[in-house]
PDB file of C-alpha atoms in Angstrom:
ATOM      1  CA  TYR V   1     -51.588  45.150 -25.606  1.00  0.00           C
ATOM      2  CA  GLY V   2     -51.977  46.925 -22.269  1.00  0.00           C
ATOM      3  CA  ASN V   3     -49.663  49.940 -22.438  1.00  0.00           C
ATOM      4  CA  ASN V   4     -47.592  48.418 -25.236  1.00  0.00           C
ATOM      5  CA  THR V   5     -48.273  49.891 -28.694  1.00  0.00           C
ATOM      6  CA  VAL V   6     -47.712  47.044 -31.155  1.00  0.00           C
ATOM      7  CA  LEU V   7     -48.855  48.711 -34.383  1.00  0.00           C
ATOM      8  CA  LYS V   8     -49.055  52.385 -35.293  1.00  0.00           C
ATOM      9  CA  ASP V   9     -50.139  54.350 -38.362  1.00  0.00           C
ATOM     10  CA  ILE V  10     -50.783  51.269 -40.497  1.00  0.00           C
ATOM     11  CA  ASN V  11     -52.345  52.130 -43.847  1.00  0.00           C
ATOM     12  CA  LEU V  12     -52.643  49.183 -46.219  1.00  0.00           C
ATOM     13  CA  ASP V  13     -54.848  48.477 -49.215  1.00  0.00           C
ATOM     14  CA  VAL V  14     -55.016  44.877 -50.431  1.00  0.00           C
ATOM     15  CA  PRO V  15     -56.517  44.389 -53.927  1.00  0.00           C
ATOM     16  CA  THR V  16     -58.587  41.246 -54.462  1.00  0.00           C
ATOM     17  CA  HIS V  17     -57.021  38.232 -56.204  1.00  0.00           C
ATOM     18  CA  THR V  18     -53.479  39.344 -55.336  1.00  0.00           C
ATOM     19  CA  VAL V  19     -50.782  38.175 -52.948  1.00  0.00           C
ATOM     20  CA  THR V  20     -49.546  40.679 -50.368  1.00  0.00           C
ATOM     21  CA  ALA V  21     -46.502  39.776 -48.290  1.00  0.00           C
ATOM     22  CA  ILE V  22     -45.846  41.521 -44.991  1.00  0.00           C
ATOM     23  CA  ILE V  23     -42.135  41.195 -44.293  1.00  0.00           C
ATOM     24  CA  GLY V  24     -40.295  42.223 -41.189  1.00  0.00           C
ATOM     25  CA  PRO V  25     -38.146  40.891 -38.351  1.00  0.00           C
ATOM     26  CA  SER V  26     -39.555  38.823 -35.505  1.00  0.00           C
ATOM     27  CA  GLY V  27     -41.541  40.926 -33.067  1.00  0.00           C
ATOM     28  CA  SER V  28     -42.399  43.630 -35.595  1.00  0.00           C
ATOM     29  CA  GLY V  29     -46.169  43.066 -35.295  1.00  0.00           C
ATOM     30  CA  LYS V  30     -46.853  40.857 -38.331  1.00  0.00           C
ATOM     31  CA  THR V  31     -48.910  38.257 -36.458  1.00  0.00           C
ATOM     32  CA  THR V  32     -50.919  40.936 -34.652  1.00  0.00           C
ATOM     33  CA  LEU V  33     -51.734  42.552 -37.999  1.00  0.00           C
ATOM     34  CA  LEU V  34     -52.985  39.222 -39.380  1.00  0.00           C
ATOM     35  CA  ARG V  35     -55.058  38.611 -36.242  1.00  0.00           C
ATOM     36  CA  LEU V  36     -56.653  42.039 -36.675  1.00  0.00           C
ATOM     37  CA  ILE V  37     -57.467  41.363 -40.319  1.00  0.00           C
ATOM     38  CA  ASP V  38     -58.915  37.952 -39.389  1.00  0.00           C
ATOM     39  CA  LEU V  39     -61.122  39.696 -36.786  1.00  0.00           C
ATOM     40  CA  LEU V  40     -59.572  37.766 -33.897  1.00  0.00           C
ATOM     41  CA  GLU V  41     -58.602  41.129 -32.371  1.00  0.00           C
ATOM     42  CA  GLU V  42     -60.185  44.569 -32.583  1.00  0.00           C
ATOM     43  CA  PRO V  43     -58.057  47.667 -33.217  1.00  0.00           C
ATOM     44  CA  THR V  44     -57.961  50.287 -30.466  1.00  0.00           C
ATOM     45  CA  LEU V  45     -57.860  52.978 -33.173  1.00  0.00           C
ATOM     46  CA  GLY V  46     -58.660  53.072 -36.871  1.00  0.00           C
ATOM     47  CA  LYS V  47     -60.778  50.667 -38.863  1.00  0.00           C
ATOM     48  CA  ILE V  48     -60.567  47.609 -41.081  1.00  0.00           C
ATOM     49  CA  VAL V  49     -62.802  47.424 -44.137  1.00  0.00           C
ATOM     50  CA  PHE V  50     -63.493  44.049 -45.753  1.00  0.00           C
ATOM     51  CA  ASP V  51     -65.106  44.057 -49.195  1.00  0.00           C
ATOM     52  CA  GLY V  52     -66.438  47.570 -48.618  1.00  0.00           C
ATOM     53  CA  THR V  53     -67.899  46.887 -45.166  1.00  0.00           C
ATOM     54  CA  ASP V  54     -66.483  48.204 -41.891  1.00  0.00           C
ATOM     55  CA  THR V  55     -65.632  45.193 -39.743  1.00  0.00           C
ATOM     56  CA  HIS V  56     -66.483  47.084 -36.551  1.00  0.00           C
ATOM     57  CA  ALA V  57     -70.010  45.718 -36.670  1.00  0.00           C
ATOM     58  CA  SER V  58     -72.335  43.363 -34.802  1.00  0.00           C
ATOM     59  CA  GLU V  59     -71.068  39.958 -33.737  1.00  0.00           C
ATOM     60  CA  LYS V  60     -73.360  38.342 -36.315  1.00  0.00           C
ATOM     61  CA  THR V  61     -71.873  40.429 -39.136  1.00  0.00           C
ATOM     62  CA  ARG V  62     -68.328  39.760 -37.925  1.00  0.00           C
ATOM     63  CA  LEU V  63     -69.026  36.022 -37.825  1.00  0.00           C
ATOM     64  CA  GLU V  64     -70.345  36.140 -41.398  1.00  0.00           C
ATOM     65  CA  MET V  65     -67.162  37.965 -42.463  1.00  0.00           C
ATOM     66  CA  ARG V  66     -64.927  35.535 -40.597  1.00  0.00           C
ATOM     67  CA  ARG V  67     -66.476  32.632 -42.503  1.00  0.00           C
ATOM     68  CA  ARG V  68     -65.269  34.276 -45.715  1.00  0.00           C
ATOM     69  CA  MET V  69     -61.650  34.303 -44.530  1.00  0.00           C
ATOM     70  CA  VAL V  70     -59.275  31.850 -42.899  1.00  0.00           C
ATOM     71  CA  ILE V  71     -55.890  31.986 -41.197  1.00  0.00           C
ATOM     72  CA  VAL V  72     -53.096  29.405 -41.016  1.00  0.00           C
ATOM     73  CA  PHE V  73     -50.768  30.038 -38.107  1.00  0.00           C
ATOM     74  CA  GLN V  74     -47.007  29.560 -37.934  1.00  0.00           C
ATOM     75  CA  LYS V  75     -47.261  26.410 -35.820  1.00  0.00           C
ATOM     76  CA  PRO V  76     -49.896  24.211 -37.459  1.00  0.00           C
ATOM     77  CA  VAL V  77     -52.421  22.666 -35.087  1.00  0.00           C
ATOM     78  CA  VAL V  78     -53.912  19.339 -36.105  1.00  0.00           C
ATOM     79  CA  PHE V  79     -56.820  17.771 -34.286  1.00  0.00           C
ATOM     80  CA  SER V  80     -56.888  14.198 -33.029  1.00  0.00           C
ATOM     81  CA  GLY V  81     -58.309  11.945 -35.689  1.00  0.00           C
ATOM     82  CA  SER V  82     -57.521  11.311 -39.325  1.00  0.00           C
ATOM     83  CA  VAL V  83     -56.182  13.725 -41.917  1.00  0.00           C
ATOM     84  CA  TYR V  84     -59.557  13.462 -43.672  1.00  0.00           C
ATOM     85  CA  ASP V  85     -61.431  14.479 -40.502  1.00  0.00           C
ATOM     86  CA  ASN V  86     -59.103  17.453 -40.015  1.00  0.00           C
ATOM     87  CA  VAL V  87     -59.704  18.776 -43.505  1.00  0.00           C
ATOM     88  CA  ALA V  88     -63.460  18.115 -43.314  1.00  0.00           C
ATOM     89  CA  TYR V  89     -63.917  19.961 -40.015  1.00  0.00           C
ATOM     90  CA  GLY V  90     -64.728  23.412 -41.424  1.00  0.00           C
ATOM     91  CA  LEU V  91     -67.317  21.981 -43.808  1.00  0.00           C
ATOM     92  CA  LYS V  92     -68.954  19.888 -41.079  1.00  0.00           C
ATOM     93  CA  ILE V  93     -69.529  22.833 -38.754  1.00  0.00           C
ATOM     94  CA  ARG V  94     -71.016  24.724 -41.702  1.00  0.00           C
ATOM     95  CA  GLY V  95     -73.559  21.926 -42.161  1.00  0.00           C
ATOM     96  CA  HIS V  96     -72.552  20.660 -45.598  1.00  0.00           C
ATOM     97  CA  GLU V  97     -73.877  17.291 -46.805  1.00  0.00           C
ATOM     98  CA  ARG V  98     -71.631  14.239 -46.482  1.00  0.00           C
ATOM     99  CA  GLY V  99     -71.256  13.706 -50.247  1.00  0.00           C
ATOM    100  CA  HIS V 100     -70.344  17.338 -50.812  1.00  0.00           C
ATOM    101  CA  ILE V 101     -67.837  17.214 -47.941  1.00  0.00           C
ATOM    102  CA  ARG V 102     -66.127  14.145 -49.384  1.00  0.00           C
ATOM    103  CA  GLU V 103     -65.819  15.734 -52.815  1.00  0.00           C
ATOM    104  CA  LYS V 104     -64.330  18.943 -51.396  1.00  0.00           C
ATOM    105  CA  VAL V 105     -61.951  17.181 -49.003  1.00  0.00           C
ATOM    106  CA  LEU V 106     -60.544  14.869 -51.666  1.00  0.00           C
ATOM    107  CA  HIS V 107     -59.995  17.845 -53.970  1.00  0.00           C
ATOM    108  CA  ALA V 108     -58.211  19.798 -51.208  1.00  0.00           C
ATOM    109  CA  LEU V 109     -55.986  16.812 -50.368  1.00  0.00           C
ATOM    110  CA  ASP V 110     -55.110  16.507 -54.034  1.00  0.00           C
ATOM    111  CA  ILE V 111     -54.091  20.173 -54.187  1.00  0.00           C
ATOM    112  CA  VAL V 112     -51.708  19.753 -51.232  1.00  0.00           C
ATOM    113  CA  ASP V 113     -50.407  16.446 -52.590  1.00  0.00           C
ATOM    114  CA  LEU V 114     -51.765  14.354 -49.694  1.00  0.00           C
ATOM    115  CA  SER V 115     -54.310  12.246 -51.579  1.00  0.00           C
ATOM    116  CA  ASP V 116     -52.992   9.025 -49.999  1.00  0.00           C
ATOM    117  CA  TYR V 117     -52.965  10.435 -46.455  1.00  0.00           C
ATOM    118  CA  GLY V 118     -56.701  10.632 -45.745  1.00  0.00           C
ATOM    119  CA  ASN V 119     -56.729   7.735 -43.265  1.00  0.00           C
ATOM    120  CA  ARG V 120     -53.435   8.660 -41.545  1.00  0.00           C
ATOM    121  CA  ARG V 121     -53.598   9.837 -37.945  1.00  0.00           C
ATOM    122  CA  ALA V 122     -52.912  13.568 -38.143  1.00  0.00           C
ATOM    123  CA  LYS V 123     -50.834  13.570 -34.958  1.00  0.00           C
ATOM    124  CA  THR V 124     -48.233  11.272 -36.597  1.00  0.00           C
ATOM    125  CA  LEU V 125     -47.379  13.684 -39.439  1.00  0.00           C
ATOM    126  CA  SER V 126     -44.123  15.561 -39.891  1.00  0.00           C
ATOM    127  CA  GLY V 127     -44.021  19.346 -39.563  1.00  0.00           C
ATOM    128  CA  GLY V 128     -44.203  19.897 -43.304  1.00  0.00           C
ATOM    129  CA  GLU V 129     -47.057  17.411 -43.706  1.00  0.00           C
ATOM    130  CA  ALA V 130     -48.983  18.995 -40.835  1.00  0.00           C
ATOM    131  CA  GLN V 131     -48.579  22.400 -42.473  1.00  0.00           C
ATOM    132  CA  ARG V 132     -50.008  21.023 -45.701  1.00  0.00           C
ATOM    133  CA  VAL V 133     -52.971  19.574 -43.788  1.00  0.00           C
ATOM    134  CA  ALA V 134     -53.541  22.968 -42.161  1.00  0.00           C
ATOM    135  CA  ILE V 135     -53.528  24.641 -45.576  1.00  0.00           C
ATOM    136  CA  ALA V 136     -55.903  21.997 -46.989  1.00  0.00           C
ATOM    137  CA  ARG V 137     -58.228  22.543 -44.013  1.00  0.00           C
ATOM    138  CA  ALA V 138     -58.111  26.277 -44.770  1.00  0.00           C
ATOM    139  CA  ILE V 139     -58.730  26.151 -48.517  1.00  0.00           C
ATOM    140  CA  VAL V 140     -61.460  23.474 -48.425  1.00  0.00           C
ATOM    141  CA  THR V 141     -63.973  26.167 -47.414  1.00  0.00           C
ATOM    142  CA  GLU V 142     -62.948  28.227 -50.488  1.00  0.00           C
ATOM    143  CA  PRO V 143     -62.208  31.419 -48.539  1.00  0.00           C
ATOM    144  CA  GLU V 144     -62.159  34.790 -50.243  1.00  0.00           C
ATOM    145  CA  LEU V 145     -59.160  35.741 -48.105  1.00  0.00           C
ATOM    146  CA  LEU V 146     -56.374  33.378 -47.036  1.00  0.00           C
ATOM    147  CA  LEU V 147     -54.034  34.593 -44.286  1.00  0.00           C
ATOM    148  CA  LEU V 148     -50.712  32.802 -43.816  1.00  0.00           C
ATOM    149  CA  ASP V 149     -48.511  33.469 -40.793  1.00  0.00           C
ATOM    150  CA  GLU V 150     -44.902  32.411 -41.492  1.00  0.00           C
ATOM    151  CA  PRO V 151     -46.063  29.421 -43.585  1.00  0.00           C
ATOM    152  CA  THR V 152     -42.586  27.854 -43.859  1.00  0.00           C
ATOM    153  CA  ALA V 153     -41.030  28.785 -40.522  1.00  0.00           C
ATOM    154  CA  ASN V 154     -39.034  25.952 -38.943  1.00  0.00           C
ATOM    155  CA  LEU V 155     -39.283  23.760 -42.069  1.00  0.00           C
ATOM    156  CA  ASP V 156     -36.367  22.214 -43.919  1.00  0.00           C
ATOM    157  CA  PRO V 157     -35.503  23.518 -47.438  1.00  0.00           C
ATOM    158  CA  VAL V 158     -37.307  20.653 -49.218  1.00  0.00           C
ATOM    159  CA  SER V 159     -40.511  21.167 -47.202  1.00  0.00           C
ATOM    160  CA  THR V 160     -40.227  24.930 -47.700  1.00  0.00           C
ATOM    161  CA  ALA V 161     -40.014  24.538 -51.478  1.00  0.00           C
ATOM    162  CA  ARG V 162     -43.020  22.197 -51.425  1.00  0.00           C
ATOM    163  CA  ILE V 163     -45.122  24.607 -49.339  1.00  0.00           C
ATOM    164  CA  GLU V 164     -44.186  27.524 -51.624  1.00  0.00           C
ATOM    165  CA  GLY V 165     -45.200  25.460 -54.653  1.00  0.00           C
ATOM    166  CA  LEU V 166     -48.458  24.631 -52.899  1.00  0.00           C
ATOM    167  CA  ILE V 167     -49.158  28.310 -52.149  1.00  0.00           C
ATOM    168  CA  THR V 168     -48.498  29.141 -55.804  1.00  0.00           C
ATOM    169  CA  ARG V 169     -50.955  26.436 -56.872  1.00  0.00           C
ATOM    170  CA  VAL V 170     -53.618  27.649 -54.420  1.00  0.00           C
ATOM    171  CA  ILE V 171     -53.256  31.185 -55.758  1.00  0.00           C
ATOM    172  CA  ARG V 172     -53.576  29.961 -59.346  1.00  0.00           C
ATOM    173  CA  ASP V 173     -56.381  27.411 -58.912  1.00  0.00           C
ATOM    174  CA  LEU V 174     -58.598  29.140 -56.340  1.00  0.00           C
ATOM    175  CA  ASP V 175     -58.051  32.776 -57.351  1.00  0.00           C
ATOM    176  CA  THR V 176     -57.988  33.659 -53.655  1.00  0.00           C
ATOM    177  CA  THR V 177     -56.697  36.888 -52.117  1.00  0.00           C
ATOM    178  CA  VAL V 178     -53.674  36.054 -49.971  1.00  0.00           C
ATOM    179  CA  ILE V 179     -51.957  38.031 -47.225  1.00  0.00           C
ATOM    180  CA  MET V 180     -48.873  36.321 -45.834  1.00  0.00           C
ATOM    181  CA  ALA V 181     -46.503  37.344 -43.067  1.00  0.00           C
ATOM    182  CA  THR V 182     -42.910  36.220 -43.399  1.00  0.00           C
ATOM    183  CA  HIS V 183     -39.432  37.173 -42.258  1.00  0.00           C
ATOM    184  CA  ASP V 184     -38.082  35.430 -45.397  1.00  0.00           C
ATOM    185  CA  MET V 185     -37.567  38.328 -47.801  1.00  0.00           C
ATOM    186  CA  ALA V 186     -36.803  36.097 -50.785  1.00  0.00           C
ATOM    187  CA  GLN V 187     -40.048  34.215 -50.188  1.00  0.00           C
ATOM    188  CA  GLY V 188     -42.014  37.442 -50.302  1.00  0.00           C
ATOM    189  CA  GLN V 189     -40.196  38.388 -53.482  1.00  0.00           C
ATOM    190  CA  ARG V 190     -41.023  35.036 -55.105  1.00  0.00           C
ATOM    191  CA  LEU V 191     -44.706  34.876 -54.205  1.00  0.00           C
ATOM    192  CA  ALA V 192     -46.110  38.386 -53.795  1.00  0.00           C
ATOM    193  CA  ASN V 193     -47.565  41.056 -56.054  1.00  0.00           C
ATOM    194  CA  GLN V 194     -46.973  43.690 -53.398  1.00  0.00           C
ATOM    195  CA  ILE V 195     -44.833  43.800 -50.271  1.00  0.00           C
ATOM    196  CA  GLY V 196     -45.207  45.808 -47.083  1.00  0.00           C
ATOM    197  CA  VAL V 197     -42.168  46.250 -44.847  1.00  0.00           C
ATOM    198  CA  LEU V 198     -43.221  46.229 -41.185  1.00  0.00           C
ATOM    199  CA  ILE V 199     -40.522  47.195 -38.693  1.00  0.00           C
ATOM    200  CA  GLU V 200     -41.129  48.020 -35.019  1.00  0.00           C
ATOM    201  CA  GLY V 201     -44.872  48.243 -35.618  1.00  0.00           C
ATOM    202  CA  GLU V 202     -44.708  50.716 -38.509  1.00  0.00           C
ATOM    203  CA  MET V 203     -45.328  50.024 -42.195  1.00  0.00           C
ATOM    204  CA  LEU V 204     -42.254  51.777 -43.560  1.00  0.00           C
ATOM    205  CA  GLN V 205     -42.775  51.033 -47.254  1.00  0.00           C
ATOM    206  CA  ILE V 206     -45.337  49.379 -49.520  1.00  0.00           C
ATOM    207  CA  GLY V 207     -44.692  48.570 -53.173  1.00  0.00           C
ATOM    208  CA  ASP V 208     -44.050  45.872 -55.731  1.00  0.00           C
ATOM    209  CA  PRO V 209     -41.125  43.524 -54.992  1.00  0.00           C
ATOM    210  CA  SER V 210     -38.761  45.258 -57.420  1.00  0.00           C
ATOM    211  CA  GLU V 211     -39.388  48.628 -55.799  1.00  0.00           C
ATOM    212  CA  ILE V 212     -38.932  47.326 -52.262  1.00  0.00           C
ATOM    213  CA  PHE V 213     -35.691  45.496 -52.964  1.00  0.00           C
ATOM    214  CA  ASN V 214     -34.097  48.009 -55.326  1.00  0.00           C
ATOM    215  CA  LEU V 215     -35.494  51.382 -54.206  1.00  0.00           C
ATOM    216  CA  PRO V 216     -35.777  51.271 -50.394  1.00  0.00           C
ATOM    217  CA  ASN V 217     -37.090  54.547 -48.996  1.00  0.00           C
ATOM    218  CA  SER V 218     -35.174  54.495 -45.700  1.00  0.00           C
ATOM    219  CA  MET V 219     -32.036  53.127 -44.087  1.00  0.00           C
ATOM    220  CA  GLN V 220     -34.125  50.706 -42.005  1.00  0.00           C
ATOM    221  CA  VAL V 221     -35.760  49.209 -45.091  1.00  0.00           C
ATOM    222  CA  ALA V 222     -32.463  49.125 -47.001  1.00  0.00           C
ATOM    223  CA  HIS V 223     -30.689  47.175 -44.276  1.00  0.00           C
ATOM    224  CA  PHE V 224     -33.592  44.762 -43.790  1.00  0.00           C
ATOM    225  CA  VAL V 225     -33.942  43.884 -47.488  1.00  0.00           C
ATOM    226  CA  GLY V 226     -30.234  43.155 -47.821  1.00  0.00           C
ATOM    227  CA  VAL V 227     -28.757  46.308 -49.325  1.00  0.00           C
ATOM    228  CA  GLU V 228     -25.361  45.918 -47.673  1.00  0.00           C
ATOM    229  CA  ASN V 229     -23.776  48.789 -49.576  1.00  0.00           C
ATOM    230  CA  VAL V 230     -25.259  52.022 -48.240  1.00  0.00           C
ATOM    231  CA  LEU V 231     -22.809  54.806 -49.045  1.00  0.00           C
ATOM    232  CA  GLU V 232     -23.196  58.282 -47.562  1.00  0.00           C
ATOM    233  CA  GLY V 233     -22.515  61.158 -49.939  1.00  0.00           C
ATOM    234  CA  GLU V 234     -23.747  64.320 -51.616  1.00  0.00           C
ATOM    235  CA  ILE V 235     -25.207  64.862 -55.062  1.00  0.00           C
ATOM    236  CA  ALA V 236     -22.549  66.759 -57.026  1.00  0.00           C
ATOM    237  CA  SER V 237     -24.389  67.119 -60.331  1.00  0.00           C
ATOM    238  CA  LYS V 238     -27.629  66.163 -62.059  1.00  0.00           C
ATOM    239  CA  GLU V 239     -28.628  65.710 -65.686  1.00  0.00           C
ATOM    240  CA  HIS V 240     -31.633  63.975 -67.288  1.00  0.00           C
ATOM    241  CA  GLY V 241     -32.525  62.013 -64.145  1.00  0.00           C
ATOM    242  CA  LEU V 242     -28.951  60.835 -63.594  1.00  0.00           C
ATOM    243  CA  VAL V 243     -26.840  62.145 -60.744  1.00  0.00           C
ATOM    244  CA  ASN V 244     -23.214  61.978 -59.691  1.00  0.00           C
ATOM    245  CA  VAL V 245     -22.853  61.309 -55.983  1.00  0.00           C
ATOM    246  CA  SER V 246     -19.646  62.418 -54.326  1.00  0.00           C
ATOM    247  CA  ILE V 247     -18.471  59.714 -51.919  1.00  0.00           C
ATOM    248  CA  GLY V 248     -15.061  60.577 -50.517  1.00  0.00           C
ATOM    249  CA  ASN V 249     -12.775  60.996 -53.523  1.00  0.00           C
ATOM    250  CA  HIS V 250     -15.098  59.039 -55.802  1.00  0.00           C
ATOM    251  CA  LEU V 251     -18.096  59.884 -57.949  1.00  0.00           C
ATOM    252  CA  ILE V 252     -20.823  57.250 -58.199  1.00  0.00           C
ATOM    253  CA  GLU V 253     -23.401  57.675 -60.951  1.00  0.00           C
ATOM    254  CA  GLY V 254     -26.980  56.764 -60.123  1.00  0.00           C
ATOM    255  CA  ILE V 255     -30.644  57.496 -60.779  1.00  0.00           C
ATOM    256  CA  SER V 256     -32.363  60.209 -58.736  1.00  0.00           C
ATOM    257  CA  ASN V 257     -34.629  63.228 -59.037  1.00  0.00           C
ATOM    258  CA  LEU V 258     -32.926  64.986 -56.124  1.00  0.00           C
ATOM    259  CA  ASP V 259     -30.962  68.186 -56.644  1.00  0.00           C
ATOM    260  CA  PRO V 260     -27.224  68.916 -56.331  1.00  0.00           C
ATOM    261  CA  GLY V 261     -26.131  69.588 -52.755  1.00  0.00           C
ATOM    262  CA  THR V 262     -28.578  67.035 -51.291  1.00  0.00           C
ATOM    263  CA  GLN V 263     -27.123  64.642 -48.737  1.00  0.00           C
ATOM    264  CA  VAL V 264     -28.051  61.112 -49.798  1.00  0.00           C
ATOM    265  CA  SER V 265     -27.421  57.440 -49.167  1.00  0.00           C
ATOM    266  CA  ALA V 266     -26.444  55.557 -52.317  1.00  0.00           C
ATOM    267  CA  CYS V 267     -27.846  52.000 -52.168  1.00  0.00           C
ATOM    268  CA  ILE V 268     -26.093  49.251 -54.140  1.00  0.00           C
ATOM    269  CA  ARG V 269     -27.280  45.654 -53.837  1.00  0.00           C
ATOM    270  CA  PRO V 270     -24.311  43.265 -53.455  1.00  0.00           C
ATOM    271  CA  GLU V 271     -25.611  40.911 -56.171  1.00  0.00           C
ATOM    272  CA  GLN V 272     -25.519  43.818 -58.646  1.00  0.00           C
ATOM    273  CA  VAL V 273     -21.758  44.216 -58.267  1.00  0.00           C
ATOM    274  CA  THR V 274     -19.638  42.377 -60.845  1.00  0.00           C
ATOM    275  CA  LEU V 275     -15.939  41.644 -60.480  1.00  0.00           C
ATOM    276  CA  ALA V 276     -13.192  41.624 -63.129  1.00  0.00           C
ATOM    277  CA  LEU V 277      -9.425  41.325 -62.956  1.00  0.00           C
ATOM    278  CA  THR V 278      -8.917  43.978 -65.638  1.00  0.00           C
ATOM    279  CA  GLN V 279     -10.788  47.052 -66.850  1.00  0.00           C
ATOM    280  CA  ALA V 280     -13.413  45.568 -69.156  1.00  0.00           C
ATOM    281  CA  SER V 281     -15.781  47.103 -71.672  1.00  0.00           C
ATOM    282  CA  THR V 282     -19.171  46.832 -70.007  1.00  0.00           C
ATOM    283  CA  SER V 283     -22.560  48.528 -69.780  1.00  0.00           C
ATOM    284  CA  ALA V 284     -21.934  49.329 -66.103  1.00  0.00           C
ATOM    285  CA  ARG V 285     -21.852  53.085 -65.488  1.00  0.00           C
ATOM    286  CA  ASN V 286     -19.517  52.771 -62.517  1.00  0.00           C
ATOM    287  CA  SER V 287     -16.103  51.108 -62.558  1.00  0.00           C
ATOM    288  CA  LEU V 288     -13.913  51.138 -59.454  1.00  0.00           C
ATOM    289  CA  ASP V 289     -10.493  49.789 -58.556  1.00  0.00           C
ATOM    290  CA  GLY V 290     -10.278  47.887 -55.301  1.00  0.00           C
ATOM    291  CA  LYS V 291      -8.573  45.168 -53.314  1.00  0.00           C
ATOM    292  CA  ILE V 292     -10.348  42.107 -51.940  1.00  0.00           C
ATOM    293  CA  THR V 293     -10.108  42.095 -48.158  1.00  0.00           C
ATOM    294  CA  ASN V 294     -12.415  39.217 -47.217  1.00  0.00           C
ATOM    295  CA  MET V 295     -14.302  36.277 -48.743  1.00  0.00           C
ATOM    296  CA  ALA V 296     -16.863  33.998 -47.110  1.00  0.00           C
ATOM    297  CA  SER V 297     -19.166  31.289 -48.451  1.00  0.00           C
ATOM    298  CA  ILE V 298     -22.921  31.800 -47.979  1.00  0.00           C
ATOM    299  CA  GLY V 299     -24.611  28.661 -49.291  1.00  0.00           C
ATOM    300  CA  PRO V 300     -24.213  28.634 -53.078  1.00  0.00           C
ATOM    301  CA  LEU V 301     -22.805  32.189 -53.098  1.00  0.00           C
ATOM    302  CA  VAL V 302     -19.598  33.871 -51.989  1.00  0.00           C
ATOM    303  CA  ARG V 303     -19.643  37.203 -50.149  1.00  0.00           C
ATOM    304  CA  VAL V 304     -16.691  39.318 -51.222  1.00  0.00           C
ATOM    305  CA  VAL V 305     -15.618  42.511 -49.438  1.00  0.00           C
ATOM    306  CA  ILE V 306     -13.600  44.961 -51.539  1.00  0.00           C
ATOM    307  CA  ASP V 307     -11.743  48.067 -50.354  1.00  0.00           C
ATOM    308  CA  CYS V 308     -12.404  50.791 -52.948  1.00  0.00           C
ATOM    309  CA  GLY V 309     -11.527  53.643 -50.628  1.00  0.00           C
ATOM    310  CA  PHE V 310     -14.770  52.614 -48.952  1.00  0.00           C
ATOM    311  CA  PRO V 311     -15.953  49.031 -48.300  1.00  0.00           C
ATOM    312  CA  LEU V 312     -18.026  47.489 -51.081  1.00  0.00           C
ATOM    313  CA  VAL V 313     -19.699  44.078 -50.745  1.00  0.00           C
ATOM    314  CA  ALA V 314     -20.369  41.819 -53.738  1.00  0.00           C
ATOM    315  CA  LEU V 315     -22.221  38.500 -53.963  1.00  0.00           C
ATOM    316  CA  ILE V 316     -20.930  36.138 -56.642  1.00  0.00           C
ATOM    317  CA  THR V 317     -21.476  32.490 -57.499  1.00  0.00           C
ATOM    318  CA  THR V 318     -19.017  29.896 -56.312  1.00  0.00           C
TER     319      THR V 318
END
């Protein structure tokens, strides 16, 4: 935008009939990326290919492509009029017959659990209800690609759970390709087949949820996806894909293909740390003595900081 580079070196392949989550902090460029994919913006460099066709085409071709995709923005906009009229809008401008429109609208309202809301004035709805209307208005046209920009931002936990359940149902019933932008990492983990981590305009890592959350490829990704324990050390030995990492006076065993002498960051997710009062027989490869220095409640969990010669954070249940 002007002299401000918002996105750079983005390379992303989205398979059909999958859910791709773009996660990243606010201001990282997620909304701009969705607007580019939805053909609301044109890239200054590079290209976007939709179903094998370059989107940098004539306005007529771009319009035809746009009618095969739909975007739901973070702040849902509802038109004046009834919920039914809102959901029917996309079908009306496409020239569908009244009977066909009614059938499609009622089905869409059923999917979003708003079957009894057809005659309600859309402007009187709560935030969560308005978001469901926006999603119904999007899916009623049966798009090949559904773009969701922070679909549960600013919603309470109950509304968030309902919207996530709705998205899951849409994915299952309509077999639609979905790309969603979210800063909620757990949401991406719950809903997506693949996740892209977008930070400061760069796609730093793309992979399945397990890979992103357990094998981050950089310090930036590790910190963003909640790997609180990032321990600097050096690989002391290697055997059969297992390494010993020297961290201070300790050796931490882990999985790596890197060679001895390599400086590394050992990443340990806090929820993968277990605590015991005595040395117990366990399948864990690493066992460390430490003293608890801090405890704090985080919702249903407790964050525990342990001094093991280096700080180690664990997440345990209450």
